[in-house]
PDB file of C-alpha atoms and ligand atoms in Angstrom:
ATOM      1  CA  MET A   1    -168.581  85.607  12.867  1.00 88.00           C
ATOM      2  CA  TYR A   2    -166.875  84.883   9.443  1.00 95.00           C
ATOM      3  CA  GLU A   3    -163.220  86.198   9.520  1.00 98.00           C
ATOM      4  CA  ASN A   4    -161.437  83.514   7.367  1.00 98.00           C
ATOM      5  CA  ILE A   5    -163.786  81.910   4.778  1.00 98.00           C
ATOM      6  CA  LEU A   6    -162.665  78.444   2.703  1.00 98.00           C
ATOM      7  CA  ILE A   7    -163.461  78.101  -0.732  1.00 98.00           C
ATOM      8  CA  PRO A   8    -161.998  74.519  -1.899  1.00 98.00           C
ATOM      9  CA  THR A   9    -162.395  74.697  -5.526  1.00 98.00           C
ATOM     10  CA  ASP A  10    -161.643  72.175  -8.639  1.00 98.00           C
ATOM     11  CA  GLY A  11    -162.457  74.527 -10.860  1.00 97.00           C
ATOM     12  CA  SER A  12    -165.582  73.634 -11.811  1.00 96.00           C
ATOM     13  CA  ASP A  13    -168.987  75.597 -12.994  1.00 95.00           C
ATOM     14  CA  THR A  14    -170.782  74.695  -9.801  1.00 95.00           C
ATOM     15  CA  ALA A  15    -167.415  75.479  -7.313  1.00 97.00           C
ATOM     16  CA  ASN A  16    -166.945  78.850  -9.766  1.00 97.00           C
ATOM     17  CA  VAL A  17    -171.080  79.582  -8.726  1.00 96.00           C
ATOM     18  CA  ALA A  18    -169.672  78.674  -5.412  1.00 98.00           C
ATOM     19  CA  VAL A  19    -166.861  81.018  -5.715  1.00 98.00           C
ATOM     20  CA  SER A  20    -169.523  84.147  -5.986  1.00 97.00           C
ATOM     21  CA  HIS A  21    -171.069  83.243  -2.708  1.00 97.00           C
ATOM     22  CA  ALA A  22    -167.510  82.966  -0.912  1.00 98.00           C
ATOM     23  CA  VAL A  23    -166.545  86.682  -2.459  1.00 98.00           C
ATOM     24  CA  ASP A  24    -170.009  87.973  -1.917  1.00 98.00           C
ATOM     25  CA  LEU A  25    -170.051  87.085   1.909  1.00 98.00           C
ATOM     26  CA  ALA A  26    -166.306  87.499   2.507  1.00 98.00           C
ATOM     27  CA  LYS A  27    -166.799  91.024   1.134  1.00 98.00           C
ATOM     28  CA  LYS A  28    -169.485  91.779   3.433  1.00 97.00           C
ATOM     29  CA  TYR A  29    -167.772  90.376   6.444  1.00 98.00           C
ATOM     30  CA  ASN A  30    -164.748  91.789   5.565  1.00 98.00           C
ATOM     31  CA  ALA A  31    -163.155  88.452   5.821  1.00 98.00           C
ATOM     32  CA  ARG A  32    -160.133  87.052   4.157  1.00 98.00           C
ATOM     33  CA  LEU A  33    -160.450  84.075   1.624  1.00 98.00           C
ATOM     34  CA  HIS A  34    -158.570  80.855   1.270  1.00 98.00           C
ATOM     35  CA  ALA A  35    -158.733  79.510  -2.204  1.00 98.00           C
ATOM     36  CA  LEU A  36    -157.981  75.569  -1.711  1.00 98.00           C
ATOM     37  CA  TYR A  37    -157.128  73.343  -4.937  1.00 97.00           C
ATOM     38  CA  VAL A  38    -156.117  69.980  -3.760  1.00 96.00           C
ATOM     39  CA  VAL A  39    -154.105  67.563  -5.790  1.00 93.00           C
ATOM     40  CA  ASP A  40    -155.774  64.088  -5.392  1.00 91.00           C
ATOM     41  CA  VAL A  41    -153.210  61.976  -5.173  1.00 86.00           C
ATOM     42  CA  ASP A  42    -155.008  58.828  -5.927  1.00 83.00           C
ATOM     43  CA  ALA A  43    -155.810  59.934  -9.014  1.00 82.00           C
ATOM     44  CA  VAL A  44    -152.117  61.132  -9.748  1.00 77.00           C
ATOM     45  CA  ASN A  45    -151.049  57.675  -8.230  1.00 73.00           C
ATOM     46  CA  LEU A  46    -152.003  55.691 -11.510  1.00 72.00           C
ATOM     47  CA  SER A  47    -149.990  57.546 -13.246  1.00 77.00           C
ATOM     48  CA  LEU A  48    -146.970  59.247 -11.447  1.00 80.00           C
ATOM     49  CA  GLY A  49    -144.031  57.506  -9.779  1.00 82.00           C
ATOM     50  CA  THR A  50    -143.392  57.969  -5.972  1.00 85.00           C
ATOM     51  CA  GLU A  51    -140.303  60.468  -6.403  1.00 86.00           C
ATOM     52  CA  GLN A  52    -142.720  62.690  -8.919  1.00 84.00           C
ATOM     53  CA  ILE A  53    -145.573  62.819  -6.034  1.00 83.00           C
ATOM     54  CA  ASP A  54    -142.779  63.841  -3.751  1.00 85.00           C
ATOM     55  CA  ARG A  55    -141.649  66.806  -5.634  1.00 86.00           C
ATOM     56  CA  ILE A  56    -145.222  67.772  -6.211  1.00 81.00           C
ATOM     57  CA  ARG A  57    -145.937  67.462  -2.472  1.00 81.00           C
ATOM     58  CA  GLN A  58    -143.510  70.187  -2.332  1.00 82.00           C
ATOM     59  CA  GLY A  59    -144.797  72.370  -5.259  1.00 77.00           C
ATOM     60  CA  ASN A  60    -142.482  71.343  -7.488  1.00 84.00           C
ATOM     61  CA  PHE A  61    -144.437  70.129 -10.926  1.00 82.00           C
ATOM     62  CA  GLY A  62    -141.963  69.957 -13.136  1.00 79.00           C
ATOM     63  CA  GLU A  63    -142.842  68.391 -16.469  1.00 77.00           C
ATOM     64  CA  MET A  64    -146.459  68.085 -15.043  1.00 80.00           C
ATOM     65  CA  HIS A  65    -147.924  71.165 -16.415  1.00 83.00           C
ATOM     66  CA  GLU A  66    -151.667  70.134 -16.703  1.00 85.00           C
ATOM     67  CA  LEU A  67    -151.567  69.324 -12.711  1.00 86.00           C
ATOM     68  CA  GLN A  68    -150.139  73.082 -12.400  1.00 88.00           C
ATOM     69  CA  GLU A  69    -152.472  74.479 -14.800  1.00 92.00           C
ATOM     70  CA  ASP A  70    -155.564  72.833 -13.516  1.00 93.00           C
ATOM     71  CA  ALA A  71    -154.491  74.158  -9.503  1.00 93.00           C
ATOM     72  CA  ASP A  72    -153.743  77.741 -11.266  1.00 94.00           C
ATOM     73  CA  ASP A  73    -156.942  77.772 -13.058  1.00 96.00           C
ATOM     74  CA  ALA A  74    -159.064  76.794  -9.832  1.00 98.00           C
ATOM     75  CA  THR A  75    -157.328  78.959  -7.479  1.00 98.00           C
ATOM     76  CA  GLY A  76    -157.084  81.810  -9.957  1.00 98.00           C
ATOM     77  CA  ALA A  77    -160.396  82.419 -10.688  1.00 98.00           C
ATOM     78  CA  VAL A  78    -161.115  82.766  -7.101  1.00 98.00           C
ATOM     79  CA  VAL A  79    -158.481  85.271  -6.975  1.00 98.00           C
ATOM     80  CA  ASP A  80    -159.618  86.956 -10.138  1.00 98.00           C
ATOM     81  CA  ALA A  81    -163.180  87.207  -8.462  1.00 98.00           C
ATOM     82  CA  ALA A  82    -162.203  88.529  -4.988  1.00 98.00           C
ATOM     83  CA  ALA A  83    -159.774  91.073  -6.803  1.00 98.00           C
ATOM     84  CA  GLU A  84    -162.705  92.361  -8.435  1.00 97.00           C
ATOM     85  CA  HIS A  85    -164.311  92.977  -5.031  1.00 97.00           C
ATOM     86  CA  ASP A  86    -161.278  94.469  -3.282  1.00 97.00           C
ATOM     87  CA  VAL A  87    -161.573  90.810  -1.212  1.00 98.00           C
ATOM     88  CA  ALA A  88    -158.180  89.781   0.640  1.00 98.00           C
ATOM     89  CA  VAL A  89    -157.104  86.129  -0.973  1.00 98.00           C
ATOM     90  CA  HIS A  90    -154.970  83.423   0.145  1.00 98.00           C
ATOM     91  CA  GLU A  91    -154.227  80.540  -2.728  1.00 96.00           C
ATOM     92  CA  GLU A  92    -152.973  77.174  -1.280  1.00 95.00           C
ATOM     93  CA  VAL A  93    -152.310  73.971  -3.401  1.00 93.00           C
ATOM     94  CA  ARG A  94    -151.489  71.045  -1.634  1.00 93.00           C
ATOM     95  CA  VAL A  95    -151.308  67.132  -2.515  1.00 90.00           C
ATOM     96  CA  GLY A  96    -153.528  64.353  -0.725  1.00 92.00           C
ATOM     97  CA  THR A  97    -157.219  63.245  -0.582  1.00 95.00           C
ATOM     98  CA  PRO A  98    -159.418  66.132  -1.150  1.00 97.00           C
ATOM     99  CA  HIS A  99    -161.876  65.747   1.916  1.00 98.00           C
ATOM    100  CA  ASP A 100    -159.053  64.962   4.122  1.00 97.00           C
ATOM    101  CA  VAL A 101    -157.036  67.948   2.990  1.00 97.00           C
ATOM    102  CA  ILE A 102    -160.344  70.527   2.877  1.00 98.00           C
ATOM    103  CA  ALA A 103    -161.459  69.265   6.258  1.00 98.00           C
ATOM    104  CA  GLY A 104    -157.663  69.415   7.819  1.00 98.00           C
ATOM    105  CA  TYR A 105    -157.402  72.638   6.266  1.00 98.00           C
ATOM    106  CA  ALA A 106    -160.840  74.339   8.073  1.00 98.00           C
ATOM    107  CA  ASP A 107    -160.043  72.685  11.358  1.00 96.00           C
ATOM    108  CA  ASN A 108    -156.515  73.712  11.613  1.00 96.00           C
ATOM    109  CA  GLN A 109    -156.434  77.387   9.940  1.00 96.00           C
ATOM    110  CA  ASP A 110    -158.940  78.750  11.832  1.00 95.00           C
ATOM    111  CA  ILE A 111    -161.608  78.587   9.483  1.00 98.00           C
ATOM    112  CA  ASP A 112    -165.477  79.975  10.091  1.00 97.00           C
ATOM    113  CA  LEU A 113    -166.820  78.741   7.567  1.00 98.00           C
ATOM    114  CA  VAL A 114    -166.181  76.696   3.993  1.00 98.00           C
ATOM    115  CA  VAL A 115    -168.143  77.561   0.795  1.00 98.00           C
ATOM    116  CA  MET A 116    -168.210  74.926  -1.655  1.00 98.00           C
ATOM    117  CA  GLY A 117    -170.350  73.353  -4.672  1.00 97.00           C
ATOM    118  CA  SER A 118    -172.745  70.618  -4.260  1.00 95.00           C
ATOM    119  CA  HIS A 119    -170.785  68.793  -7.489  1.00 95.00           C
ATOM    120  CA  GLY A 120    -167.632  69.073  -8.856  1.00 95.00           C
ATOM    121  CA  ARG A 121    -165.911  68.078 -12.339  1.00 92.00           C
ATOM    122  CA  SER A 122    -166.573  64.533 -12.523  1.00 90.00           C
ATOM    123  CA  GLY A 123    -170.256  66.270 -13.592  1.00 72.00           C
ATOM    124  CA  VAL A 124    -172.235  62.859 -12.491  1.00 74.00           C
ATOM    125  CA  ARG A 125    -175.284  64.059 -10.718  1.00 72.00           C
ATOM    126  CA  ARG A 126    -176.962  60.609  -9.973  1.00 73.00           C
ATOM    127  CA  ALA A 127    -176.013  61.537  -6.168  1.00 77.00           C
ATOM    128  CA  LEU A 128    -177.256  64.739  -4.272  1.00 85.00           C
ATOM    129  CA  LEU A 129    -173.979  65.652  -3.546  1.00 93.00           C
ATOM    130  CA  GLY A 130    -170.812  64.881  -4.673  1.00 95.00           C
ATOM    131  CA  SER A 131    -168.311  62.419  -2.480  1.00 95.00           C
ATOM    132  CA  VAL A 132    -165.879  65.495  -1.622  1.00 97.00           C
ATOM    133  CA  THR A 133    -168.655  67.455  -0.317  1.00 97.00           C
ATOM    134  CA  GLU A 134    -170.448  64.823   1.690  1.00 97.00           C
ATOM    135  CA  ARG A 135    -167.035  63.501   3.398  1.00 97.00           C
ATOM    136  CA  VAL A 136    -166.128  67.181   4.238  1.00 98.00           C
ATOM    137  CA  LEU A 137    -170.000  67.657   5.622  1.00 98.00           C
ATOM    138  CA  ARG A 138    -169.164  64.130   7.699  1.00 97.00           C
ATOM    139  CA  SER A 139    -165.727  65.577   8.822  1.00 95.00           C
ATOM    140  CA  THR A 140    -165.867  68.659   9.923  1.00 96.00           C
ATOM    141  CA  HIS A 141    -167.378  71.042  12.782  1.00 95.00           C
ATOM    142  CA  VAL A 142    -167.027  74.288  10.731  1.00 97.00           C
ATOM    143  CA  PRO A 143    -170.237  75.109   8.872  1.00 98.00           C
ATOM    144  CA  VAL A 144    -170.593  74.582   5.537  1.00 98.00           C
ATOM    145  CA  LEU A 145    -172.423  76.523   3.035  1.00 98.00           C
ATOM    146  CA  VAL A 146    -173.028  74.131  -0.140  1.00 97.00           C
ATOM    147  CA  VAL A 147    -173.969  75.704  -3.494  1.00 96.00           C
ATOM    148  CA  ASP A 148    -175.960  74.566  -6.283  1.00 92.00           C
ATOM    149  CA  GLU A 149    -174.642  74.867  -9.773  1.00 79.00           C
ATOM    150  CA  HIS A 150    -178.436  76.247 -10.513  1.00 74.00           C
ATOM    151  CA  GLU A 151    -178.314  79.214  -7.656  1.00 59.00           C
ATOM    152  CA  GLU A 152    -176.940  81.776  -9.463  1.00 54.00           C
ATOM    153  CA  ALA A 153    -175.599  84.192  -7.115  1.00 52.00           C
TER     154      ALA A 153
HETATM  155  P1  ATP B 201    -167.056  62.882  -7.812  1.00 91.14           P
HETATM  156  O1  ATP B 201    -165.785  63.395  -7.153  1.00 91.14           O
HETATM  157  O2  ATP B 201    -167.675  62.580  -6.039  1.00 91.14           O
HETATM  158  O3  ATP B 201    -167.588  62.131  -8.099  1.00 91.14           O
HETATM  159  P2  ATP B 201    -168.356  65.506  -8.140  1.00 91.14           P
HETATM  160  O4  ATP B 201    -166.814  65.802  -8.499  1.00 91.14           O
HETATM  161  O5  ATP B 201    -169.713  66.183  -8.999  1.00 91.14           O
HETATM  162  O6  ATP B 201    -168.486  64.026  -7.915  1.00 91.14           O
HETATM  163  P3  ATP B 201    -166.960  66.352  -5.619  1.00 91.14           P
HETATM  164  O7  ATP B 201    -165.760  65.987  -5.819  1.00 91.14           O
HETATM  165  O8  ATP B 201    -167.723  66.276  -4.395  1.00 91.14           O
HETATM  166  O9  ATP B 201    -168.175  66.282  -6.788  1.00 91.14           O
HETATM  167  O10 ATP B 201    -166.982  68.292  -5.798  1.00 91.14           O
HETATM  168  C1  ATP B 201    -167.991  69.140  -4.537  1.00 91.14           C
HETATM  169  C2  ATP B 201    -167.186  70.604  -4.791  1.00 91.14           C
HETATM  170  O11 ATP B 201    -166.160  69.906  -3.639  1.00 91.14           O
HETATM  171  C3  ATP B 201    -166.398  71.118  -5.667  1.00 91.14           C
HETATM  172  O12 ATP B 201    -167.812  72.192  -6.340  1.00 91.14           O
HETATM  173  C4  ATP B 201    -165.061  71.977  -4.967  1.00 91.14           C
HETATM  174  O13 ATP B 201    -165.839  72.954  -4.322  1.00 91.14           O
HETATM  175  C5  ATP B 201    -164.825  70.918  -3.898  1.00 91.14           C
HETATM  176  N1  ATP B 201    -163.869  69.814  -4.770  1.00 91.14           N
HETATM  177  C6  ATP B 201    -163.613  68.755  -5.159  1.00 91.14           C
HETATM  178  N2  ATP B 201    -162.613  68.306  -5.710  1.00 91.14           N
HETATM  179  C7  ATP B 201    -161.825  69.307  -5.268  1.00 91.14           C
HETATM  180  C8  ATP B 201    -160.271  69.360  -5.009  1.00 91.14           C
HETATM  181  N3  ATP B 201    -159.387  68.190  -5.779  1.00 91.14           N
HETATM  182  N4  ATP B 201    -159.469  70.434  -4.662  1.00 91.14           N
HETATM  183  C9  ATP B 201    -160.484  71.218  -4.022  1.00 91.14           C
HETATM  184  N5  ATP B 201    -162.015  71.378  -3.810  1.00 91.14           N
HETATM  185  C10 ATP B 201    -162.555  70.127  -4.354  1.00 91.14           C
HETATM  186 MN1   MN B 202    -165.103  65.276  -7.835  1.00 91.14          MN
END
């Protein structure tokens, strides 16, 4: 049923709770995990030129150490958790609009299940769901498991 499980992560505490659910499911189903971090192009647009953004798109972060670190921290947490449980994991960092990239990846990479947090790094709890999760739910036919941060694994 589940051979490829996508865990989109922004490195937030809630996403990391979702990671533990994803790892557990991957272990039980002998599935491969795909850890995806999206560099939000609209957020970086404000401070970067188009040349820098193009370089980042090609995976060359250059002097943008913070962006690189955010990406590494987020996907690295999945790699560590997966290694602990002997689960195969593929790390992916892409540049774009998070919900578009996540839904596109789910639809185009043979993903059977998406596991993601109800909220993320913005930490604002005014909404029941963060905007990235809400938009992913509206834009993919792949099943999505939404994990609340209070739901300990
Ligand atoms: P908002 O961003 O709408 O202000 P939020 O940050 O609390 O609110 P979301 O951004 O929707 O909530 O985050 C919910 C989940 O979406 C996260 O737990 C994570 O699984 C995923 N996610 C959010 N941003 C990214 C990203 N840049 N790359 C990959 N996954 C992401
Ligand atoms: Mn967010």
